[in-house]
Amino acid sequence: MTWEHYRDTNRALWDERVAIHVGSDFYGVEQFLAGQSKLRFFEHDELPPLTDKRLLHLQCHFGLDTLSLARLGATVTGLDFSQPALDAAADIARRAGIEGTRWLQSDVYAAREALGGERFDIVYTGGGAINWLGDIERWASIVADSVAPGGTLYLWEFHPVADIFDDERDDVQLVARYPYFTPPSAPHRWDTPGTYTEGDAVTQHTVSYEWNHPIGSVVSALIAVGLRLEFLHEFPVNAFKRFPNMVLDETLSEPGRPYYVLPEAPERVPMMYSLRAVRD
Ligand SMILES: C[S@@+](CC[C@H](N)C(=O)[O-])C[C@H]1O[C@@H](n2cnc3c(N)ncnc32)[C@H](O)[C@@H]1O
């Protein structure tokens, strides 16, 4: 099957999810409008200074992360292949009174053309983004092209090691079930109704294709395109309930921004990671 087939199947699924996500407790639009930042607990310490910086958010969904970054002073461009997501982002920006935002509809792999060669001080991505892309080396070259000299890539993602374990078991065992390595031509094919914010939502588009990108592939791809890695951090907590038996982390969670850990020995498995790389 072709990339176009995978992409178009995934886009139909994402287009349909937008309205459900905008109304979900998981995303918490009302809390955002009341002033809550939607960034993760580690991002405030790890992001480069944002004031007056031009920031590109690849795969911005309906913009809550993008707009949280705008509130910290960045001039933001959100890029996503889902027009309904971008329409929702523009609407939330307007309701939040955040001006000067830009929303571009494009496949990540066509971002060069969509951006017309424009470069940014900061390229930001994460939170279930690169798993929708088959070719991580091609992604890295597009990222590198979008970062201005002296600029920064900041990425946080769900950890690919966590994604190999059986997510239907409800005990404390972790059993390897899914492949760690998924080449561009061999994605996971899922056929699952609902969505991660509303498991019982009725959805027409249930098929998706996703890739698990090993940490080594991501880091090596970024180094190969000339970016210099500043750090790679791994976290034993997760921003969604990855496994059915995970419990709320009371110290990190707040209304509209929960974090989950394994009920026993959470230090067994990394759940999220972040990295920062610069273009010298
Ligand atoms: C889980 S969201 C990630 C953003 C953010 N962390 C969040 O949760 O709101 C994934 C986004 O990737 C977008 N996406 C998936 N494949 C894409 C592609 N090939 N090009 C551009 N956007 C894509 C989807 O439309 C969706 O908005």
PDB file of C-alpha atoms and ligand atoms in Angstrom:
ATOM      1  CA  MET A   1       0.000   0.000   0.000  1.00  0.00           C
ATOM      2  CA  THR A   2       1.098   3.569  -0.634  1.00  0.00           C
ATOM      3  CA  TRP A   3       1.786   6.442   1.756  1.00  0.00           C
ATOM      4  CA  GLU A   4      -1.167   8.252   0.130  1.00  0.00           C
ATOM      5  CA  HIS A   5      -3.468   5.400   1.147  1.00  0.00           C
ATOM      6  CA  TYR A   6      -2.218   5.423   4.747  1.00  0.00           C
ATOM      7  CA  ARG A   7      -2.380   9.228   4.910  1.00  0.00           C
ATOM      8  CA  ASP A   8      -5.890   9.549   3.477  1.00  0.00           C
ATOM      9  CA  THR A   9      -7.235   6.774   5.718  1.00  0.00           C
ATOM     10  CA  ASN A  10      -5.732   8.501   8.758  1.00  0.00           C
ATOM     11  CA  ARG A  11      -6.989  11.920   7.702  1.00  0.00           C
ATOM     12  CA  ALA A  12     -10.604  10.681   7.492  1.00  0.00           C
ATOM     13  CA  LEU A  13     -10.247   9.353  11.032  1.00  0.00           C
ATOM     14  CA  TRP A  14      -8.722  12.614  12.317  1.00  0.00           C
ATOM     15  CA  ASP A  15     -11.308  14.810  10.589  1.00  0.00           C
ATOM     16  CA  GLU A  16     -14.067  12.880  12.328  1.00  0.00           C
ATOM     17  CA  ARG A  17     -12.377  12.992  15.732  1.00  0.00           C
ATOM     18  CA  VAL A  18     -12.102  16.793  15.885  1.00  0.00           C
ATOM     19  CA  ALA A  19     -15.625  17.595  17.083  1.00  0.00           C
ATOM     20  CA  ILE A  20     -15.479  14.816  19.676  1.00  0.00           C
ATOM     21  CA  HIS A  21     -12.125  16.022  20.984  1.00  0.00           C
ATOM     22  CA  VAL A  22     -13.137  19.687  21.144  1.00  0.00           C
ATOM     23  CA  GLY A  23     -16.052  18.728  23.412  1.00  0.00           C
ATOM     24  CA  SER A  24     -14.070  16.269  25.556  1.00  0.00           C
ATOM     25  CA  ASP A  25     -13.010  16.494  29.198  1.00  0.00           C
ATOM     26  CA  PHE A  26      -9.672  15.037  28.074  1.00  0.00           C
ATOM     27  CA  TYR A  27      -8.753  18.194  26.164  1.00  0.00           C
ATOM     28  CA  GLY A  28     -10.631  20.592  28.460  1.00  0.00           C
ATOM     29  CA  VAL A  29     -11.260  23.560  26.153  1.00  0.00           C
ATOM     30  CA  GLU A  30     -13.153  25.420  28.887  1.00  0.00           C
ATOM     31  CA  GLN A  31     -10.178  25.163  31.236  1.00  0.00           C
ATOM     32  CA  PHE A  32      -7.917  26.420  28.469  1.00  0.00           C
ATOM     33  CA  LEU A  33     -10.238  29.374  27.832  1.00  0.00           C
ATOM     34  CA  ALA A  34     -10.150  30.091  31.581  1.00  0.00           C
ATOM     35  CA  GLY A  35      -6.368  30.414  31.348  1.00  0.00           C
ATOM     36  CA  GLN A  36      -4.968  26.915  31.891  1.00  0.00           C
ATOM     37  CA  SER A  37      -1.805  26.002  29.981  1.00  0.00           C
ATOM     38  CA  LYS A  38      -2.082  22.683  28.198  1.00  0.00           C
ATOM     39  CA  LEU A  39       1.674  22.050  28.169  1.00  0.00           C
ATOM     40  CA  ARG A  40       3.079  19.054  30.083  1.00  0.00           C
ATOM     41  CA  PHE A  41       4.761  19.535  33.480  1.00  0.00           C
ATOM     42  CA  PHE A  42       8.281  19.178  32.054  1.00  0.00           C
ATOM     43  CA  GLU A  43       7.867  21.541  29.095  1.00  0.00           C
ATOM     44  CA  HIS A  44       8.069  24.834  30.957  1.00  0.00           C
ATOM     45  CA  ASP A  45      11.613  23.988  32.088  1.00  0.00           C
ATOM     46  CA  GLU A  46      12.715  22.493  28.800  1.00  0.00           C
ATOM     47  CA  LEU A  47      11.386  24.829  26.111  1.00  0.00           C
ATOM     48  CA  PRO A  48      13.679  27.572  24.825  1.00  0.00           C
ATOM     49  CA  PRO A  49      12.577  31.175  25.529  1.00  0.00           C
ATOM     50  CA  LEU A  50       9.426  31.879  23.512  1.00  0.00           C
ATOM     51  CA  THR A  51       8.983  35.636  23.719  1.00  0.00           C
ATOM     52  CA  ASP A  52       8.800  37.142  20.234  1.00  0.00           C
ATOM     53  CA  LYS A  53       9.925  33.864  18.666  1.00  0.00           C
ATOM     54  CA  ARG A  54       8.441  32.507  15.431  1.00  0.00           C
ATOM     55  CA  LEU A  55       7.188  29.025  16.237  1.00  0.00           C
ATOM     56  CA  LEU A  56       5.965  26.278  13.895  1.00  0.00           C
ATOM     57  CA  HIS A  57       3.856  23.511  15.439  1.00  0.00           C
ATOM     58  CA  LEU A  58       3.814  20.446  13.208  1.00  0.00           C
ATOM     59  CA  GLN A  59       0.632  18.348  13.604  1.00  0.00           C
ATOM     60  CA  CYS A  60      -1.042  20.915  15.826  1.00  0.00           C
ATOM     61  CA  HIS A  61      -4.474  19.193  15.991  1.00  0.00           C
ATOM     62  CA  PHE A  62      -7.012  21.823  17.150  1.00  0.00           C
ATOM     63  CA  GLY A  63      -4.342  24.017  18.635  1.00  0.00           C
ATOM     64  CA  LEU A  64      -4.487  23.840  22.430  1.00  0.00           C
ATOM     65  CA  ASP A  65      -0.729  23.231  22.712  1.00  0.00           C
ATOM     66  CA  THR A  66      -0.027  25.773  19.967  1.00  0.00           C
ATOM     67  CA  LEU A  67      -2.129  28.401  21.725  1.00  0.00           C
ATOM     68  CA  SER A  68      -0.551  27.610  25.098  1.00  0.00           C
ATOM     69  CA  LEU A  69       2.787  28.392  23.436  1.00  0.00           C
ATOM     70  CA  ALA A  70       1.333  31.598  21.981  1.00  0.00           C
ATOM     71  CA  ARG A  71       0.334  32.661  25.479  1.00  0.00           C
ATOM     72  CA  LEU A  72       4.026  32.397  26.428  1.00  0.00           C
ATOM     73  CA  GLY A  73       4.914  34.954  23.780  1.00  0.00           C
ATOM     74  CA  ALA A  74       5.532  32.995  20.569  1.00  0.00           C
ATOM     75  CA  THR A  75       4.077  33.978  17.203  1.00  0.00           C
ATOM     76  CA  VAL A  76       2.592  30.664  16.173  1.00  0.00           C
ATOM     77  CA  THR A  77       1.915  28.797  12.949  1.00  0.00           C
ATOM     78  CA  GLY A  78       0.039  25.532  13.346  1.00  0.00           C
ATOM     79  CA  LEU A  79       0.249  22.961  10.556  1.00  0.00           C
ATOM     80  CA  ASP A  80      -1.994  19.930  10.283  1.00  0.00           C
ATOM     81  CA  PHE A  81      -3.568  17.904   7.460  1.00  0.00           C
ATOM     82  CA  SER A  82      -7.038  18.165   9.023  1.00  0.00           C
ATOM     83  CA  GLN A  83      -8.970  21.262   7.962  1.00  0.00           C
ATOM     84  CA  PRO A  84     -11.696  20.725  10.611  1.00  0.00           C
ATOM     85  CA  ALA A  85      -8.937  20.727  13.260  1.00  0.00           C
ATOM     86  CA  LEU A  86      -7.527  23.997  11.946  1.00  0.00           C
ATOM     87  CA  ASP A  87     -10.972  25.592  11.774  1.00  0.00           C
ATOM     88  CA  ALA A  88     -11.524  24.624  15.429  1.00  0.00           C
ATOM     89  CA  ALA A  89      -8.084  26.013  16.362  1.00  0.00           C
ATOM     90  CA  ALA A  90      -8.844  29.360  14.708  1.00  0.00           C
ATOM     91  CA  ASP A  91     -12.170  29.508  16.534  1.00  0.00           C
ATOM     92  CA  ILE A  92     -10.592  28.763  19.938  1.00  0.00           C
ATOM     93  CA  ALA A  93      -7.873  31.363  19.275  1.00  0.00           C
ATOM     94  CA  ARG A  94     -10.588  33.922  18.587  1.00  0.00           C
ATOM     95  CA  ARG A  95     -12.547  32.969  21.727  1.00  0.00           C
ATOM     96  CA  ALA A  96      -9.342  33.129  23.802  1.00  0.00           C
ATOM     97  CA  GLY A  97      -8.468  36.534  22.367  1.00  0.00           C
ATOM     98  CA  ILE A  98      -5.113  35.322  21.006  1.00  0.00           C
ATOM     99  CA  GLU A  99      -4.211  37.310  17.900  1.00  0.00           C
ATOM    100  CA  GLY A 100      -1.732  36.793  15.078  1.00  0.00           C
ATOM    101  CA  THR A 101      -2.065  33.012  14.812  1.00  0.00           C
ATOM    102  CA  ARG A 102      -1.784  31.207  11.468  1.00  0.00           C
ATOM    103  CA  TRP A 103      -3.193  27.781  10.579  1.00  0.00           C
ATOM    104  CA  LEU A 104      -1.899  25.878   7.532  1.00  0.00           C
ATOM    105  CA  GLN A 105      -3.497  22.794   6.050  1.00  0.00           C
ATOM    106  CA  SER A 106      -0.845  20.378   4.786  1.00  0.00           C
ATOM    107  CA  ASP A 107       0.509  16.868   5.023  1.00  0.00           C
ATOM    108  CA  VAL A 108       3.746  17.088   7.043  1.00  0.00           C
ATOM    109  CA  TYR A 109       5.549  15.622   4.055  1.00  0.00           C
ATOM    110  CA  ALA A 110       4.383  18.597   1.938  1.00  0.00           C
ATOM    111  CA  ALA A 111       5.309  21.192   4.581  1.00  0.00           C
ATOM    112  CA  ARG A 112       8.183  22.638   2.536  1.00  0.00           C
ATOM    113  CA  GLU A 113       5.785  23.663  -0.233  1.00  0.00           C
ATOM    114  CA  ALA A 114       3.089  24.808   2.225  1.00  0.00           C
ATOM    115  CA  LEU A 115       5.586  27.024   4.055  1.00  0.00           C
ATOM    116  CA  GLY A 116       7.267  28.301   0.880  1.00  0.00           C
ATOM    117  CA  GLY A 117      10.724  27.885   2.419  1.00  0.00           C
ATOM    118  CA  GLU A 118       9.929  29.879   5.573  1.00  0.00           C
ATOM    119  CA  ARG A 119      12.060  29.018   8.614  1.00  0.00           C
ATOM    120  CA  PHE A 120      11.278  29.327  12.300  1.00  0.00           C
ATOM    121  CA  ASP A 121      13.103  30.033  15.564  1.00  0.00           C
ATOM    122  CA  ILE A 122      11.368  27.036  17.105  1.00  0.00           C
ATOM    123  CA  VAL A 123       9.832  23.940  15.557  1.00  0.00           C
ATOM    124  CA  TYR A 124       7.599  22.166  18.065  1.00  0.00           C
ATOM    125  CA  THR A 125       5.945  18.778  17.772  1.00  0.00           C
ATOM    126  CA  GLY A 126       4.690  15.987  19.964  1.00  0.00           C
ATOM    127  CA  GLY A 127       2.086  14.134  21.900  1.00  0.00           C
ATOM    128  CA  GLY A 128       1.137  11.422  19.448  1.00  0.00           C
ATOM    129  CA  ALA A 129       2.447  13.070  16.286  1.00  0.00           C
ATOM    130  CA  ILE A 130       5.315  11.143  14.690  1.00  0.00           C
ATOM    131  CA  ASN A 131       3.522   7.802  15.095  1.00  0.00           C
ATOM    132  CA  TRP A 132       1.320   8.961  12.167  1.00  0.00           C
ATOM    133  CA  LEU A 133       4.337   9.300   9.879  1.00  0.00           C
ATOM    134  CA  GLY A 134       5.943   6.348   8.137  1.00  0.00           C
ATOM    135  CA  ASP A 135       9.334   7.703   7.106  1.00  0.00           C
ATOM    136  CA  ILE A 136      11.168   9.225  10.058  1.00  0.00           C
ATOM    137  CA  GLU A 137      14.223  10.232   8.012  1.00  0.00           C
ATOM    138  CA  ARG A 138      12.083  12.205   5.594  1.00  0.00           C
ATOM    139  CA  TRP A 139      10.323  13.818   8.567  1.00  0.00           C
ATOM    140  CA  ALA A 140      13.694  14.828  10.047  1.00  0.00           C
ATOM    141  CA  SER A 141      14.788  16.486   6.798  1.00  0.00           C
ATOM    142  CA  ILE A 142      11.568  18.532   6.746  1.00  0.00           C
ATOM    143  CA  VAL A 143      12.087  19.541  10.376  1.00  0.00           C
ATOM    144  CA  ALA A 144      15.683  20.573   9.673  1.00  0.00           C
ATOM    145  CA  ASP A 145      14.596  22.640   6.668  1.00  0.00           C
ATOM    146  CA  SER A 146      12.060  24.474   8.845  1.00  0.00           C
ATOM    147  CA  VAL A 147      14.478  25.437  11.645  1.00  0.00           C
ATOM    148  CA  ALA A 148      16.277  28.743  11.105  1.00  0.00           C
ATOM    149  CA  PRO A 149      20.044  28.850  11.773  1.00  0.00           C
ATOM    150  CA  GLY A 150      20.419  29.165  15.549  1.00  0.00           C
ATOM    151  CA  GLY A 151      16.896  27.815  15.981  1.00  0.00           C
ATOM    152  CA  THR A 152      15.583  24.873  18.004  1.00  0.00           C
ATOM    153  CA  LEU A 153      13.527  21.728  17.566  1.00  0.00           C
ATOM    154  CA  TYR A 154      11.552  20.748  20.674  1.00  0.00           C
ATOM    155  CA  LEU A 155       9.766  17.398  20.659  1.00  0.00           C
ATOM    156  CA  TRP A 156       7.926  15.390  23.293  1.00  0.00           C
ATOM    157  CA  GLU A 157       6.400  12.050  22.526  1.00  0.00           C
ATOM    158  CA  PHE A 158       4.902   8.922  23.961  1.00  0.00           C
ATOM    159  CA  HIS A 159       7.721   6.470  24.475  1.00  0.00           C
ATOM    160  CA  PRO A 160       8.055   3.734  21.817  1.00  0.00           C
ATOM    161  CA  VAL A 161       9.075   1.175  24.442  1.00  0.00           C
ATOM    162  CA  ALA A 162       5.711   1.570  26.231  1.00  0.00           C
ATOM    163  CA  ASP A 163       3.963   0.930  22.925  1.00  0.00           C
ATOM    164  CA  ILE A 164       5.198  -2.642  22.599  1.00  0.00           C
ATOM    165  CA  PHE A 165       3.255  -3.921  25.631  1.00  0.00           C
ATOM    166  CA  ASP A 166      -0.150  -5.561  25.590  1.00  0.00           C
ATOM    167  CA  ASP A 167      -2.613  -2.777  26.427  1.00  0.00           C
ATOM    168  CA  GLU A 168      -5.556  -5.132  26.960  1.00  0.00           C
ATOM    169  CA  ARG A 169      -4.182  -6.911  30.036  1.00  0.00           C
ATOM    170  CA  ASP A 170      -5.472  -5.668  33.347  1.00  0.00           C
ATOM    171  CA  ASP A 171      -2.794  -7.110  35.617  1.00  0.00           C
ATOM    172  CA  VAL A 172       0.605  -5.790  36.665  1.00  0.00           C
ATOM    173  CA  GLN A 173       2.518  -7.922  34.167  1.00  0.00           C
ATOM    174  CA  LEU A 174       3.896  -6.232  31.102  1.00  0.00           C
ATOM    175  CA  VAL A 175       3.886  -8.567  28.131  1.00  0.00           C
ATOM    176  CA  ALA A 176       5.571  -7.606  24.867  1.00  0.00           C
ATOM    177  CA  ARG A 177       2.907  -7.891  22.137  1.00  0.00           C
ATOM    178  CA  TYR A 178       3.536  -5.280  19.446  1.00  0.00           C
ATOM    179  CA  PRO A 179       6.665  -4.726  17.340  1.00  0.00           C
ATOM    180  CA  TYR A 180       9.183  -2.127  18.433  1.00  0.00           C
ATOM    181  CA  PHE A 181      10.400  -1.754  14.856  1.00  0.00           C
ATOM    182  CA  THR A 182       7.871  -0.739  12.175  1.00  0.00           C
ATOM    183  CA  PRO A 183       9.415   0.147   8.792  1.00  0.00           C
ATOM    184  CA  PRO A 184       7.562   2.614   6.500  1.00  0.00           C
ATOM    185  CA  SER A 185       5.983  -0.253   4.550  1.00  0.00           C
ATOM    186  CA  ALA A 186       4.763  -2.154   7.643  1.00  0.00           C
ATOM    187  CA  PRO A 187       2.631   0.053   9.895  1.00  0.00           C
ATOM    188  CA  HIS A 188       0.334  -1.198  12.619  1.00  0.00           C
ATOM    189  CA  ARG A 189      -3.180  -1.397  11.190  1.00  0.00           C
ATOM    190  CA  TRP A 190      -5.763  -0.702  13.874  1.00  0.00           C
ATOM    191  CA  ASP A 191      -9.515  -1.072  13.493  1.00  0.00           C
ATOM    192  CA  THR A 192     -10.935   0.472  16.637  1.00  0.00           C
ATOM    193  CA  PRO A 193     -14.199   2.366  17.178  1.00  0.00           C
ATOM    194  CA  GLY A 194     -14.280   5.465  19.353  1.00  0.00           C
ATOM    195  CA  THR A 195     -11.262   7.591  20.195  1.00  0.00           C
ATOM    196  CA  TYR A 196      -8.851   8.037  23.086  1.00  0.00           C
ATOM    197  CA  THR A 197     -10.946  10.809  24.622  1.00  0.00           C
ATOM    198  CA  GLU A 198     -14.252   8.903  24.364  1.00  0.00           C
ATOM    199  CA  GLY A 199     -13.908   5.134  24.042  1.00  0.00           C
ATOM    200  CA  ASP A 200     -17.651   4.694  23.494  1.00  0.00           C
ATOM    201  CA  ALA A 201     -18.059   7.428  20.845  1.00  0.00           C
ATOM    202  CA  VAL A 202     -19.710   6.236  17.651  1.00  0.00           C
ATOM    203  CA  THR A 203     -17.275   6.777  14.791  1.00  0.00           C
ATOM    204  CA  GLN A 204     -17.519   5.842  11.129  1.00  0.00           C
ATOM    205  CA  HIS A 205     -13.791   5.903  10.434  1.00  0.00           C
ATOM    206  CA  THR A 206     -12.246   3.189  12.566  1.00  0.00           C
ATOM    207  CA  VAL A 207      -9.170   2.127  10.576  1.00  0.00           C
ATOM    208  CA  SER A 208      -5.820   3.812  11.116  1.00  0.00           C
ATOM    209  CA  TYR A 209      -2.171   3.163  10.320  1.00  0.00           C
ATOM    210  CA  GLU A 210       0.565   3.988  12.806  1.00  0.00           C
ATOM    211  CA  TRP A 211       4.281   3.489  13.163  1.00  0.00           C
ATOM    212  CA  ASN A 212       6.409   2.900  16.238  1.00  0.00           C
ATOM    213  CA  HIS A 213       9.607   4.905  15.894  1.00  0.00           C
ATOM    214  CA  PRO A 214      12.462   3.643  18.062  1.00  0.00           C
ATOM    215  CA  ILE A 215      14.273   6.348  20.019  1.00  0.00           C
ATOM    216  CA  GLY A 216      17.464   5.431  18.164  1.00  0.00           C
ATOM    217  CA  SER A 217      15.795   6.047  14.783  1.00  0.00           C
ATOM    218  CA  VAL A 218      14.498   9.473  15.837  1.00  0.00           C
ATOM    219  CA  VAL A 219      17.795  10.642  17.317  1.00  0.00           C
ATOM    220  CA  SER A 220      19.894   9.266  14.460  1.00  0.00           C
ATOM    221  CA  ALA A 221      17.604  10.843  11.854  1.00  0.00           C
ATOM    222  CA  LEU A 222      17.957  14.257  13.528  1.00  0.00           C
ATOM    223  CA  ILE A 223      21.725  13.952  13.788  1.00  0.00           C
ATOM    224  CA  ALA A 224      21.921  12.904  10.134  1.00  0.00           C
ATOM    225  CA  VAL A 225      20.225  16.135   9.013  1.00  0.00           C
ATOM    226  CA  GLY A 226      22.699  18.242  10.984  1.00  0.00           C
ATOM    227  CA  LEU A 227      20.795  19.028  14.176  1.00  0.00           C
ATOM    228  CA  ARG A 228      22.765  18.953  17.438  1.00  0.00           C
ATOM    229  CA  LEU A 229      21.044  17.127  20.267  1.00  0.00           C
ATOM    230  CA  GLU A 230      20.987  19.040  23.561  1.00  0.00           C
ATOM    231  CA  PHE A 231      19.093  16.508  25.683  1.00  0.00           C
ATOM    232  CA  LEU A 232      16.883  13.443  25.615  1.00  0.00           C
ATOM    233  CA  HIS A 233      14.755  12.958  28.742  1.00  0.00           C
ATOM    234  CA  GLU A 234      12.544   9.986  29.613  1.00  0.00           C
ATOM    235  CA  PHE A 235       9.622   9.953  32.059  1.00  0.00           C
ATOM    236  CA  PRO A 236       7.856   7.087  33.877  1.00  0.00           C
ATOM    237  CA  VAL A 237       4.513   8.958  33.869  1.00  0.00           C
ATOM    238  CA  ASN A 238       2.031   9.274  31.027  1.00  0.00           C
ATOM    239  CA  ALA A 239      -0.339  12.028  29.929  1.00  0.00           C
ATOM    240  CA  PHE A 240      -3.067   9.488  29.164  1.00  0.00           C
ATOM    241  CA  LYS A 241      -4.143   6.139  30.592  1.00  0.00           C
ATOM    242  CA  ARG A 242      -1.915   3.968  28.392  1.00  0.00           C
ATOM    243  CA  PHE A 243      -2.721   0.727  30.249  1.00  0.00           C
ATOM    244  CA  PRO A 244      -6.053  -0.142  31.892  1.00  0.00           C
ATOM    245  CA  ASN A 245      -4.538  -0.582  35.353  1.00  0.00           C
ATOM    246  CA  MET A 246      -2.674   2.742  35.443  1.00  0.00           C
ATOM    247  CA  VAL A 247      -3.517   5.014  38.365  1.00  0.00           C
ATOM    248  CA  LEU A 248      -3.651   8.759  38.686  1.00  0.00           C
ATOM    249  CA  ASP A 249      -0.399  10.389  39.778  1.00  0.00           C
ATOM    250  CA  GLU A 250      -1.791  12.642  42.486  1.00  0.00           C
ATOM    251  CA  THR A 251       1.297  14.834  42.761  1.00  0.00           C
ATOM    252  CA  LEU A 252       1.407  15.849  39.100  1.00  0.00           C
ATOM    253  CA  SER A 253      -2.278  15.802  38.130  1.00  0.00           C
ATOM    254  CA  GLU A 254      -4.673  18.722  38.202  1.00  0.00           C
ATOM    255  CA  PRO A 255      -8.215  19.131  36.805  1.00  0.00           C
ATOM    256  CA  GLY A 256      -8.012  18.969  33.012  1.00  0.00           C
ATOM    257  CA  ARG A 257      -4.397  17.743  33.090  1.00  0.00           C
ATOM    258  CA  PRO A 258      -4.144  14.201  34.483  1.00  0.00           C
ATOM    259  CA  TYR A 259      -1.000  12.043  34.596  1.00  0.00           C
ATOM    260  CA  TYR A 260      -0.961   8.297  35.071  1.00  0.00           C
ATOM    261  CA  VAL A 261       1.576   5.779  36.394  1.00  0.00           C
ATOM    262  CA  LEU A 262       1.730   2.001  36.584  1.00  0.00           C
ATOM    263  CA  PRO A 263       0.288   0.761  39.901  1.00  0.00           C
ATOM    264  CA  GLU A 264       3.438  -1.189  40.797  1.00  0.00           C
ATOM    265  CA  ALA A 265       7.047  -0.149  40.241  1.00  0.00           C
ATOM    266  CA  PRO A 266       6.327   2.582  37.673  1.00  0.00           C
ATOM    267  CA  GLU A 267      10.064   2.948  37.136  1.00  0.00           C
ATOM    268  CA  ARG A 268       9.941  -0.278  35.072  1.00  0.00           C
ATOM    269  CA  VAL A 269       8.953   1.444  31.847  1.00  0.00           C
ATOM    270  CA  PRO A 270       9.476   4.858  30.197  1.00  0.00           C
ATOM    271  CA  MET A 271       6.129   6.353  29.156  1.00  0.00           C
ATOM    272  CA  MET A 272       7.084   9.678  27.540  1.00  0.00           C
ATOM    273  CA  TYR A 273      10.248  11.363  26.332  1.00  0.00           C
ATOM    274  CA  SER A 274      11.334  14.825  25.287  1.00  0.00           C
ATOM    275  CA  LEU A 275      14.261  16.089  23.295  1.00  0.00           C
ATOM    276  CA  ARG A 276      15.726  19.368  22.184  1.00  0.00           C
ATOM    277  CA  ALA A 277      18.061  19.868  19.244  1.00  0.00           C
ATOM    278  CA  VAL A 278      19.546  22.989  17.689  1.00  0.00           C
ATOM    279  CA  ARG A 279      20.658  24.044  14.257  1.00  0.00           C
ATOM    280  CA  ASP A 280      24.089  25.680  14.662  1.00  0.00           C
TER     281      ASP A 280
HETATM  282  C1  LIG B   1      -2.663  13.431  18.679  1.00  0.00           C
HETATM  283  S1  LIG B   1      -2.601  14.828  17.621  1.00  0.00           S
HETATM  284  C2  LIG B   1      -1.070  15.506  18.153  1.00  0.00           C
HETATM  285  C3  LIG B   1      -1.198  16.948  18.632  1.00  0.00           C
HETATM  286  C4  LIG B   1      -1.319  17.185  20.112  1.00  0.00           C
HETATM  287  N1  LIG B   1      -0.334  16.531  20.886  1.00  0.00           N
HETATM  288  C5  LIG B   1      -2.689  16.882  20.625  1.00  0.00           C
HETATM  289  O1  LIG B   1      -2.885  15.824  21.249  1.00  0.00           O
HETATM  290  O2  LIG B   1      -3.577  17.683  20.439  1.00  0.00           O
HETATM  291  C6  LIG B   1      -2.113  14.184  16.028  1.00  0.00           C
HETATM  292  C7  LIG B   1      -2.350  15.170  14.897  1.00  0.00           C
HETATM  293  O3  LIG B   1      -1.575  14.771  13.770  1.00  0.00           O
HETATM  294  C8  LIG B   1      -2.289  15.122  12.593  1.00  0.00           C
HETATM  295  N2  LIG B   1      -1.697  14.357  11.497  1.00  0.00           N
HETATM  296  C9  LIG B   1      -1.621  13.015  11.375  1.00  0.00           C
HETATM  297  N3  LIG B   1      -0.948  12.687  10.258  1.00  0.00           N
HETATM  298  C10 LIG B   1      -0.592  13.852   9.654  1.00  0.00           C
HETATM  299  C11 LIG B   1       0.131  14.163   8.470  1.00  0.00           C
HETATM  300  N4  LIG B   1       0.606  13.217   7.670  1.00  0.00           N
HETATM  301  N5  LIG B   1       0.325  15.466   8.164  1.00  0.00           N
HETATM  302  C12 LIG B   1      -0.170  16.457   8.957  1.00  0.00           C
HETATM  303  N6  LIG B   1      -0.881  16.219  10.098  1.00  0.00           N
HETATM  304  C13 LIG B   1      -1.071  14.925  10.444  1.00  0.00           C
HETATM  305  C14 LIG B   1      -3.736  14.800  12.936  1.00  0.00           C
HETATM  306  O4  LIG B   1      -4.661  15.485  12.123  1.00  0.00           O
HETATM  307  C15 LIG B   1      -3.800  15.236  14.406  1.00  0.00           C
HETATM  308  O5  LIG B   1      -4.283  16.549  14.496  1.00  0.00           O
END
